[in-house]
Amino acid sequence: MKRLLIILTTAILLLSLSSCNIIKEVVRRTVTIRDPDIVDTNPYRKIEPKELTYSEGYTPVICDYSYKALPLEGEKQLYDKLDEVCLDISPEYSEEAQRYPMPEIRLEGVSLTEAQVRTTLKALNDDRPDFFWSCGTVGYYSNPELTIVQLYSVYSPDEVSERLAALHDAADAFFATVPDGLSEYERECMVHDYLLDRIEYDTEINRDDTSNNPLEIFTAYGALVDKKAVCEGYARAFQLLMNGLGVDCVDITGYSSDELHMWNEVKLDGEWYATDVTWDDREESYAHWCFFDLTTSQMAEDHTTAPMFYDLTDDQINGEYEDINADIMNLFVPECTDTSMNRYEIECANLDDYEGAEVKNALLQAARDFKEYFVFYIGEDLDYDEAVSLLFRDYPQHFFSYVGSVNWYLEGYSIDSSNVGYICLDRNRAVAVQLNYY
């Protein structure tokens, strides 16, 4: 029997992964507390933000994984004290620190190194995505029987109060839209898509001198209030909203395309998954889930996790070298091995055999809606590369038979089978097809 071979004339479209990754590189100062016997007399103003109004159907969580990773009891004591005083800020600007002081913390009988102090501050920043006013400046004194630590705020108390209220208002506005009864996966989808719809990536960032960039773009405040951020702002906003909906979520520091980067890991039904909201924020709709709920090995194709804190020397943590410091390390990085939350598999038509009944039905609906792109998932029982070849390049080019079947049901127009392009989303076992009509 003679078979009709339809040639694919449109070139394969390649999914380009543009670099849009940078995290805050703060000016790191250690302000020496010269006389530990002098009592801190700075005036402090207590910030009293309004409580967040969470969705009634979900119990918010406070993820303290980085706190639990701290190896010393003295570090945990310092963390607790820092958490207690972080809303107390002096209205008097410190010329030495070039920041606004927070109260001194005195730990009697505890001796911590500067590296241990900075590791503890990193843990607090990791666990508290709403703690946007702290900076890399630390007041520090230690002897064998005493450690004194003082943090500093980038903003005055009035500025922190105003920004924190706006952040809580923005989070409340989102929580008010979340219906009860969603699964953890559905909550993640809602947060992920909300951020993609809301945030504009700040393309005007100065990559040569990051200290000149506005601090807001690195924070959840920038993402949710100003609606403009870079990867750190995306990640912290994602963590803040996920935790508010009762889902464990942490931020991960690392690199991509040779630049500093931050993404998240989220715990769904007891399993951890890696999600990069920043890299999913693309104009092409088919690419919005490419970095959603991946495994560690899938993410490692173009993401490199920064070192764990226990693998670094004190000098590295203290920022004595250009390539590393306490901000560029991790305290908690769970392994992600499960693939069951692949969003393309869950949300898109699945090709489990070459009869393609489910794919044809979904393609028909896409054509009736004049969709520019049609995306489907190739099931685990099929070899991905072989399936792509048999669908588009090599005989019998099954996808074009699907197009022929669908065109029978279209009235007044058809899918142009001579002008079809496809994009391999092989990491996700998906294919995006560019549709044209005549």
GROMACS .gro file of C-alpha atoms in nm:
model
  438
    1MET     CA    1   0.000   0.000   0.000
    2LYS     CA    2   0.137   0.338  -0.099
    3ARG     CA    3   0.162   0.576   0.194
    4LEU     CA    4   0.149   0.953   0.179
    5LEU     CA    5   0.456   1.112   0.339
    6ILE     CA    6   0.399   1.472   0.449
    7ILE     CA    7   0.723   1.665   0.486
    8LEU     CA    8   0.770   1.891   0.789
    9THR     CA    9   0.884   2.214   0.627
   10THR     CA   10   0.914   2.438   0.934
   11ALA     CA   11   1.247   2.419   1.114
   12ILE     CA   12   1.259   2.283   1.464
   13LEU     CA   13   1.211   2.565   1.712
   14LEU     CA   14   1.462   2.564   1.993
   15LEU     CA   15   1.371   2.662   2.347
   16SER     CA   16   1.634   2.918   2.442
   17LEU     CA   17   1.697   2.960   2.811
   18SER     CA   18   1.780   3.324   2.848
   19SER     CA   19   1.974   3.427   3.153
   20CYS     CA   20   1.768   3.621   3.404
   21ASN     CA   21   1.939   3.544   3.727
   22ILE     CA   22   2.096   3.756   3.994
   23ILE     CA   23   2.074   3.779   4.371
   24LYS     CA   24   2.162   4.054   4.610
   25GLU     CA   25   2.530   4.119   4.673
   26VAL     CA   26   2.535   4.347   4.976
   27VAL     CA   27   2.818   4.558   5.108
   28ARG     CA   28   2.949   4.341   5.391
   29ARG     CA   29   3.074   4.527   5.697
   30THR     CA   30   3.172   4.413   6.041
   31VAL     CA   31   3.128   4.693   6.291
   32THR     CA   32   3.342   4.623   6.596
   33ILE     CA   33   3.169   4.672   6.930
   34ARG     CA   34   3.473   4.824   7.099
   35ASP     CA   35   3.367   4.833   7.463
   36PRO     CA   36   3.137   4.548   7.565
   37ASP     CA   37   3.081   4.707   7.907
   38ILE     CA   38   2.897   5.007   7.762
   39VAL     CA   39   2.523   4.952   7.761
   40ASP     CA   40   2.344   5.005   7.432
   41THR     CA   41   2.150   5.331   7.473
   42ASN     CA   42   2.017   5.373   7.119
   43PRO     CA   43   1.647   5.465   7.107
   44TYR     CA   44   1.445   5.193   6.933
   45ARG     CA   45   1.101   5.203   6.780
   46LYS     CA   46   0.890   4.889   6.781
   47ILE     CA   47   0.734   4.810   6.444
   48GLU     CA   48   0.388   4.662   6.497
   49PRO     CA   49   0.264   4.540   6.158
   50LYS     CA   50  -0.094   4.432   6.112
   51GLU     CA   51  -0.141   4.058   6.113
   52LEU     CA   52  -0.167   3.880   5.782
   53THR     CA   53  -0.519   3.763   5.697
   54TYR     CA   54  -0.461   3.413   5.569
   55SER     CA   55  -0.706   3.201   5.373
   56GLU     CA   56  -0.940   3.041   5.626
   57GLY     CA   57  -0.908   2.695   5.477
   58TYR     CA   58  -0.533   2.659   5.532
   59THR     CA   59  -0.302   2.673   5.832
   60PRO     CA   60   0.012   2.878   5.757
   61VAL     CA   61   0.351   2.727   5.830
   62ILE     CA   62   0.676   2.886   5.941
   63CYS     CA   63   0.954   2.690   5.776
   64ASP     CA   64   1.247   2.668   6.014
   65TYR     CA   65   1.461   2.421   5.823
   66SER     CA   66   1.764   2.651   5.822
   67TYR     CA   67   1.721   2.710   6.196
   68LYS     CA   68   1.720   2.335   6.255
   69ALA     CA   69   2.035   2.300   6.044
   70LEU     CA   70   2.237   2.522   6.277
   71PRO     CA   71   2.474   2.286   6.460
   72LEU     CA   72   2.535   2.486   6.780
   73GLU     CA   73   2.292   2.565   7.058
   74GLY     CA   74   2.451   2.910   7.083
   75GLU     CA   75   2.363   2.975   6.717
   76LYS     CA   76   2.003   2.876   6.782
   77GLN     CA   77   1.994   3.110   7.084
   78LEU     CA   78   2.123   3.392   6.866
   79TYR     CA   79   1.866   3.312   6.594
   80ASP     CA   80   1.582   3.330   6.850
   81LYS     CA   81   1.709   3.663   6.984
   82LEU     CA   82   1.750   3.807   6.634
   83ASP     CA   83   1.395   3.703   6.555
   84GLU     CA   84   1.275   3.881   6.869
   85VAL     CA   85   1.445   4.216   6.801
   86CYS     CA   86   1.426   4.242   6.422
   87LEU     CA   87   1.120   4.468   6.445
   88ASP     CA   88   1.297   4.709   6.684
   89ILE     CA   89   1.480   4.973   6.480
   90SER     CA   90   1.651   5.293   6.582
   91PRO     CA   91   1.538   5.611   6.405
   92GLU     CA   92   1.894   5.742   6.448
   93TYR     CA   93   2.117   5.668   6.151
   94SER     CA   94   2.460   5.518   6.228
   95GLU     CA   95   2.726   5.692   6.024
   96GLU     CA   96   2.977   5.417   6.102
   97ALA     CA   97   2.751   5.138   5.980
   98GLN     CA   98   2.567   5.357   5.729
   99ARG     CA   99   2.249   5.186   5.844
  100TYR     CA  100   1.983   5.201   6.119
  101PRO     CA  101   2.076   4.990   6.425
  102MET     CA  102   1.867   4.715   6.579
  103PRO     CA  103   1.916   4.633   6.950
  104GLU     CA  104   2.237   4.470   7.066
  105ILE     CA  105   2.204   4.104   7.163
  106ARG     CA  106   2.422   3.984   7.451
  107LEU     CA  107   2.469   3.609   7.487
  108GLU     CA  108   2.632   3.539   7.823
  109GLY     CA  109   2.837   3.220   7.838
  110VAL     CA  110   2.831   3.184   7.458
  111SER     CA  111   3.132   3.235   7.232
  112LEU     CA  112   3.053   3.252   6.860
  113THR     CA  113   3.286   3.332   6.573
  114GLU     CA  114   3.193   3.594   6.316
  115ALA     CA  115   3.133   3.312   6.066
  116GLN     CA  116   2.888   3.146   6.304
  117VAL     CA  117   2.709   3.479   6.349
  118ARG     CA  118   2.684   3.529   5.975
  119THR     CA  119   2.563   3.171   5.927
  120THR     CA  120   2.291   3.234   6.184
  121LEU     CA  121   2.182   3.553   6.009
  122LYS     CA  122   2.170   3.362   5.680
  123ALA     CA  123   1.947   3.102   5.848
  124LEU     CA  124   1.707   3.373   5.966
  125ASN     CA  125   1.693   3.532   5.622
  126ASP     CA  126   1.628   3.191   5.466
  127ASP     CA  127   1.339   3.114   5.699
  128ARG     CA  128   1.183   3.462   5.694
  129PRO     CA  129   1.103   3.579   5.339
  130ASP     CA  130   0.935   3.888   5.486
  131PHE     CA  131   1.257   4.003   5.661
  132PHE     CA  132   1.359   4.242   5.383
  133TRP     CA  133   1.521   4.526   5.577
  134SER     CA  134   1.830   4.349   5.710
  135CYS     CA  135   2.169   4.387   5.541
  136GLY     CA  136   2.520   4.245   5.547
  137THR     CA  137   2.643   4.486   5.814
  138VAL     CA  138   2.692   4.317   6.152
  139GLY     CA  139   2.809   4.461   6.485
  140TYR     CA  140   3.016   4.193   6.654
  141TYR     CA  141   3.218   4.126   6.968
  142SER     CA  142   3.316   3.796   7.123
  143ASN     CA  143   3.533   3.658   7.402
  144PRO     CA  144   3.532   3.311   7.560
  145GLU     CA  145   3.235   3.403   7.785
  146LEU     CA  146   3.034   3.655   7.585
  147THR     CA  147   2.906   3.726   7.234
  148ILE     CA  148   2.748   4.058   7.138
  149VAL     CA  149   2.573   4.097   6.803
  150GLN     CA  150   2.396   4.393   6.648
  151LEU     CA  151   2.210   4.393   6.317
  152TYR     CA  152   2.129   4.695   6.105
  153SER     CA  153   1.833   4.793   5.890
  154VAL     CA  154   1.860   4.943   5.544
  155TYR     CA  155   1.544   5.144   5.616
  156SER     CA  156   1.430   5.372   5.896
  157PRO     CA  157   1.153   5.243   6.127
  158ASP     CA  158   0.893   5.452   5.943
  159GLU     CA  159   1.004   5.312   5.610
  160VAL     CA  160   1.000   4.953   5.740
  161SER     CA  161   0.653   5.004   5.888
  162GLU     CA  162   0.519   5.145   5.562
  163ARG     CA  163   0.674   4.874   5.344
  164LEU     CA  164   0.575   4.589   5.575
  165ALA     CA  165   0.213   4.708   5.580
  166ALA     CA  166   0.211   4.725   5.200
  167LEU     CA  167   0.364   4.377   5.175
  168HIS     CA  168   0.100   4.232   5.408
  169ASP     CA  169  -0.176   4.406   5.214
  170ALA     CA  170  -0.048   4.257   4.889
  171ALA     CA  171  -0.025   3.908   5.039
  172ASP     CA  172  -0.374   3.941   5.191
  173ALA     CA  173  -0.514   4.040   4.853
  174PHE     CA  174  -0.382   3.715   4.708
  175PHE     CA  175  -0.492   3.496   5.001
  176ALA     CA  176  -0.846   3.634   4.964
  177THR     CA  177  -0.866   3.483   4.614
  178VAL     CA  178  -0.770   3.128   4.716
  179PRO     CA  179  -1.067   2.890   4.745
  180ASP     CA  180  -1.083   2.626   5.017
  181GLY     CA  181  -1.012   2.262   4.952
  182LEU     CA  182  -0.719   2.290   4.711
  183SER     CA  183  -0.452   2.022   4.717
  184GLU     CA  184  -0.094   2.126   4.789
  185TYR     CA  185  -0.017   2.088   4.418
  186GLU     CA  186  -0.315   2.309   4.324
  187ARG     CA  187  -0.204   2.572   4.573
  188GLU     CA  188   0.142   2.572   4.419
  189CYS     CA  189  -0.005   2.612   4.070
  190MET     CA  190  -0.209   2.908   4.189
  191VAL     CA  191   0.088   3.084   4.354
  192HIS     CA  192   0.317   3.012   4.059
  193ASP     CA  193   0.074   3.145   3.799
  194TYR     CA  194  -0.019   3.447   4.011
  195LEU     CA  195   0.345   3.554   4.031
  196LEU     CA  196   0.400   3.502   3.658
  197ASP     CA  197   0.098   3.719   3.583
  198ARG     CA  198   0.199   3.986   3.835
  199ILE     CA  199   0.577   4.031   3.830
  200GLU     CA  200   0.787   4.201   3.566
  201TYR     CA  201   1.151   4.096   3.561
  202ASP     CA  202   1.372   4.402   3.609
  203THR     CA  203   1.580   4.408   3.291
  204GLU     CA  204   1.744   4.739   3.383
  205ILE     CA  205   1.948   4.584   3.664
  206ASN     CA  206   2.315   4.681   3.679
  207ARG     CA  207   2.501   4.350   3.660
  208ASP     CA  208   2.846   4.511   3.676
  209ASP     CA  209   2.782   4.692   4.005
  210THR     CA  210   2.493   4.528   4.188
  211SER     CA  211   2.536   4.757   4.490
  212ASN     CA  212   2.378   5.036   4.284
  213ASN     CA  213   2.056   4.846   4.225
  214PRO     CA  214   1.742   4.925   4.428
  215LEU     CA  215   1.720   4.683   4.719
  216GLU     CA  216   1.347   4.629   4.664
  217ILE     CA  217   1.393   4.418   4.351
  218PHE     CA  218   1.564   4.149   4.562
  219THR     CA  219   1.271   4.118   4.804
  220ALA     CA  220   0.919   3.984   4.835
  221TYR     CA  221   0.817   4.348   4.877
  222GLY     CA  222   0.949   4.434   4.532
  223ALA     CA  223   0.776   4.134   4.376
  224LEU     CA  224   0.434   4.174   4.540
  225VAL     CA  225   0.408   4.551   4.591
  226ASP     CA  226   0.620   4.711   4.319
  227LYS     CA  227   0.553   4.414   4.087
  228LYS     CA  228   0.913   4.425   3.969
  229ALA     CA  229   1.190   4.193   4.086
  230VAL     CA  230   1.484   3.971   3.999
  231CYS     CA  231   1.517   3.606   4.091
  232GLU     CA  232   1.563   3.660   4.465
  233GLY     CA  233   1.244   3.864   4.478
  234TYR     CA  234   1.054   3.598   4.282
  235ALA     CA  235   1.181   3.322   4.511
  236ARG     CA  236   1.106   3.503   4.837
  237ALA     CA  237   0.756   3.601   4.722
  238PHE     CA  238   0.690   3.239   4.621
  239GLN     CA  239   0.811   3.116   4.961
  240LEU     CA  240   0.603   3.375   5.147
  241LEU     CA  241   0.277   3.285   4.969
  242MET     CA  242   0.335   2.909   4.976
  243ASN     CA  243   0.409   2.915   5.350
  244GLY     CA  244   0.098   3.127   5.399
  245LEU     CA  245  -0.109   2.855   5.231
  246GLY     CA  246   0.032   2.589   5.459
  247VAL     CA  247   0.291   2.440   5.223
  248ASP     CA  248   0.657   2.397   5.318
  249CYS     CA  249   0.877   2.597   5.081
  250VAL     CA  250   1.242   2.700   5.104
  251ASP     CA  251   1.474   2.909   4.889
  252ILE     CA  252   1.787   2.765   4.728
  253THR     CA  253   2.093   2.973   4.646
  254GLY     CA  254   2.314   2.884   4.353
  255TYR     CA  255   2.416   2.969   4.000
  256SER     CA  256   2.279   2.950   3.648
  257SER     CA  257   2.444   3.071   3.330
  258ASP     CA  258   2.747   3.156   3.545
  259GLU     CA  259   2.552   3.411   3.749
  260LEU     CA  260   2.417   3.406   4.102
  261HIS     CA  261   2.063   3.277   4.115
  262MET     CA  262   1.789   3.176   4.357
  263TRP     CA  263   1.499   2.933   4.318
  264ASN     CA  264   1.277   2.725   4.548
  265GLU     CA  265   1.206   2.376   4.668
  266VAL     CA  266   0.855   2.290   4.779
  267LYS     CA  267   0.722   1.994   4.975
  268LEU     CA  268   0.406   1.836   4.831
  269ASP     CA  269   0.249   1.528   4.989
  270GLY     CA  270   0.574   1.448   5.166
  271GLU     CA  271   0.803   1.480   4.861
  272TRP     CA  272   1.032   1.769   4.769
  273TYR     CA  273   1.031   1.932   4.423
  274ALA     CA  274   1.241   2.211   4.268
  275THR     CA  275   1.064   2.508   4.109
  276ASP     CA  276   1.217   2.814   3.944
  277VAL     CA  277   0.948   3.080   3.903
  278THR     CA  278   1.192   3.325   3.746
  279TRP     CA  279   1.289   3.096   3.461
  280ASP     CA  280   0.923   3.008   3.403
  281ASP     CA  281   0.839   3.376   3.353
  282ARG     CA  282   0.866   3.382   2.973
  283GLU     CA  283   0.660   3.532   2.696
  284GLU     CA  284   0.604   3.190   2.537
  285SER     CA  285   0.303   3.033   2.709
  286TYR     CA  286   0.423   2.680   2.636
  287ALA     CA  287   0.734   2.739   2.849
  288HIS     CA  288   0.560   2.851   3.169
  289TRP     CA  289   0.596   2.510   3.335
  290CYS     CA  290   0.945   2.409   3.221
  291PHE     CA  291   1.092   2.459   3.570
  292PHE     CA  292   0.792   2.351   3.775
  293ASP     CA  293   0.836   2.060   4.021
  294LEU     CA  294   1.157   1.915   3.882
  295THR     CA  295   1.391   1.663   4.037
  296THR     CA  296   1.737   1.758   4.158
  297SER     CA  297   1.897   1.592   3.855
  298GLN     CA  298   1.663   1.769   3.613
  299MET     CA  299   1.737   2.106   3.772
  300ALA     CA  300   2.110   2.033   3.767
  301GLU     CA  301   2.112   2.044   3.387
  302ASP     CA  302   2.144   2.423   3.409
  303HIS     CA  303   2.135   2.510   3.782
  304THR     CA  304   2.427   2.464   4.021
  305THR     CA  305   2.357   2.468   4.393
  306ALA     CA  306   2.588   2.682   4.606
  307PRO     CA  307   2.800   2.504   4.871
  308MET     CA  308   2.662   2.395   5.205
  309PHE     CA  309   2.776   2.609   5.496
  310TYR     CA  310   2.968   2.326   5.661
  311ASP     CA  311   3.186   2.289   5.350
  312LEU     CA  312   3.315   2.647   5.374
  313THR     CA  313   3.593   2.798   5.584
  314ASP     CA  314   3.529   3.086   5.822
  315ASP     CA  315   3.711   3.324   5.586
  316GLN     CA  316   3.486   3.222   5.299
  317ILE     CA  317   3.170   3.272   5.505
  318ASN     CA  318   3.297   3.611   5.623
  319GLY     CA  319   3.341   3.724   5.263
  320GLU     CA  320   3.721   3.733   5.251
  321TYR     CA  321   3.706   3.596   4.896
  322GLU     CA  322   3.520   3.745   4.601
  323ASP     CA  323   3.349   3.426   4.489
  324ILE     CA  324   3.175   3.324   4.812
  325ASN     CA  325   3.029   3.455   5.137
  326ALA     CA  326   2.749   3.376   5.379
  327ASP     CA  327   2.484   3.488   5.129
  328ILE     CA  328   2.618   3.247   4.867
  329MET     CA  329   2.575   2.922   5.056
  330ASN     CA  330   2.294   2.697   5.178
  331LEU     CA  331   2.196   2.551   5.512
  332PHE     CA  332   1.922   2.316   5.391
  333VAL     CA  333   1.887   2.159   5.046
  334PRO     CA  334   1.655   1.856   5.033
  335GLU     CA  335   1.699   1.600   4.757
  336CYS     CA  336   1.422   1.600   4.497
  337THR     CA  337   1.363   1.262   4.334
  338ASP     CA  338   0.991   1.231   4.263
  339THR     CA  339   0.848   1.301   3.914
  340SER     CA  340   0.477   1.258   3.983
  341MET     CA  341   0.402   1.633   3.994
  342ASN     CA  342   0.514   1.696   3.634
  343ARG     CA  343   0.267   1.969   3.541
  344TYR     CA  344   0.276   1.888   3.171
  345GLU     CA  345   0.174   1.531   3.248
  346ILE     CA  346  -0.102   1.643   3.483
  347GLU     CA  347  -0.242   1.935   3.282
  348CYS     CA  348  -0.184   1.834   2.920
  349ALA     CA  349  -0.305   1.554   2.695
  350ASN     CA  350  -0.096   1.239   2.733
  351LEU     CA  351   0.035   1.038   2.438
  352ASP     CA  352   0.044   0.681   2.570
  353ASP     CA  353   0.029   0.509   2.230
  354TYR     CA  354   0.037   0.621   1.869
  355GLU     CA  355  -0.339   0.597   1.827
  356GLY     CA  356  -0.327   0.928   2.015
  357ALA     CA  357  -0.697   0.952   2.101
  358GLU     CA  358  -0.640   1.189   2.394
  359VAL     CA  359  -0.400   1.404   2.195
  360LYS     CA  360  -0.639   1.429   1.899
  361ASN     CA  361  -0.926   1.538   2.123
  362ALA     CA  362  -0.711   1.804   2.288
  363LEU     CA  363  -0.573   1.918   1.951
  364LEU     CA  364  -0.928   1.963   1.819
  365GLN     CA  365  -1.016   2.185   2.115
  366ALA     CA  366  -0.696   2.386   2.069
  367ALA     CA  367  -0.778   2.439   1.700
  368ARG     CA  368  -1.132   2.547   1.780
  369ASP     CA  369  -0.981   2.805   2.018
  370PHE     CA  370  -0.728   2.911   1.751
  371LYS     CA  371  -0.442   2.839   1.990
  372GLU     CA  372  -0.097   2.934   1.864
  373TYR     CA  373   0.066   2.651   2.058
  374PHE     CA  374  -0.054   2.302   2.142
  375VAL     CA  375   0.135   2.113   2.413
  376PHE     CA  376   0.116   1.743   2.496
  377TYR     CA  377   0.304   1.497   2.717
  378ILE     CA  378   0.477   1.180   2.595
  379GLY     CA  379   0.408   0.894   2.835
  380GLU     CA  380   0.676   0.700   3.018
  381ASP     CA  381   0.604   0.381   2.818
  382LEU     CA  382   0.731   0.547   2.501
  383ASP     CA  383   1.092   0.637   2.433
  384TYR     CA  384   1.086   1.017   2.416
  385ASP     CA  385   1.338   1.072   2.134
  386GLU     CA  386   1.196   0.788   1.926
  387ALA     CA  387   0.843   0.919   1.977
  388VAL     CA  388   0.937   1.269   1.860
  389SER     CA  389   1.100   1.120   1.552
  390LEU     CA  390   0.799   0.903   1.464
  391LEU     CA  391   0.558   1.188   1.528
  392PHE     CA  392   0.726   1.455   1.317
  393ARG     CA  393   1.030   1.344   1.116
  394ASP     CA  394   1.026   0.978   1.023
  395TYR     CA  395   0.757   0.761   0.870
  396PRO     CA  396   0.474   0.736   0.956
  397GLN     CA  397   0.479   1.093   1.103
  398HIS     CA  398   0.185   1.023   1.331
  399PHE     CA  399   0.119   1.383   1.429
  400PHE     CA  400   0.013   1.475   1.076
  401SER     CA  401  -0.246   1.199   1.078
  402TYR     CA  402  -0.378   1.360   1.398
  403VAL     CA  403  -0.397   1.693   1.214
  404GLY     CA  404  -0.584   1.528   0.928
  405SER     CA  405  -0.836   1.376   1.168
  406VAL     CA  406  -0.891   1.708   1.344
  407ASN     CA  407  -0.933   1.901   1.020
  408TRP     CA  408  -1.239   1.687   0.933
  409TYR     CA  409  -1.420   1.848   1.226
  410LEU     CA  410  -1.319   2.210   1.160
  411GLU     CA  411  -1.559   2.424   0.959
  412GLY     CA  412  -1.432   2.699   0.734
  413TYR     CA  413  -1.063   2.665   0.822
  414SER     CA  414  -0.798   2.400   0.884
  415ILE     CA  415  -0.466   2.349   1.058
  416ASP     CA  416  -0.194   2.404   0.797
  417SER     CA  417  -0.008   2.071   0.800
  418SER     CA  418   0.262   2.213   0.573
  419ASN     CA  419   0.352   2.481   0.826
  420VAL     CA  420   0.390   2.311   1.163
  421GLY     CA  421   0.682   2.365   1.396
  422TYR     CA  422   0.758   2.185   1.719
  423ILE     CA  423   0.962   2.250   2.031
  424CYS     CA  424   1.110   1.965   2.234
  425LEU     CA  425   1.062   2.014   2.608
  426ASP     CA  426   1.254   1.695   2.672
  427ARG     CA  427   1.331   1.768   3.038
  428ASN     CA  428   0.954   1.757   3.097
  429ARG     CA  429   0.881   1.484   2.838
  430ALA     CA  430   0.657   1.733   2.659
  431VAL     CA  431   0.630   1.876   2.307
  432ALA     CA  432   0.496   2.218   2.211
  433VAL     CA  433   0.358   2.242   1.857
  434GLN     CA  434   0.325   2.574   1.679
  435LEU     CA  435  -0.004   2.580   1.488
  436ASN     CA  436  -0.089   2.784   1.180
  437TYR     CA  437  -0.426   2.796   1.009
  438TYR     CA  438  -0.561   2.863   0.660
   0.00000   0.00000   0.00000
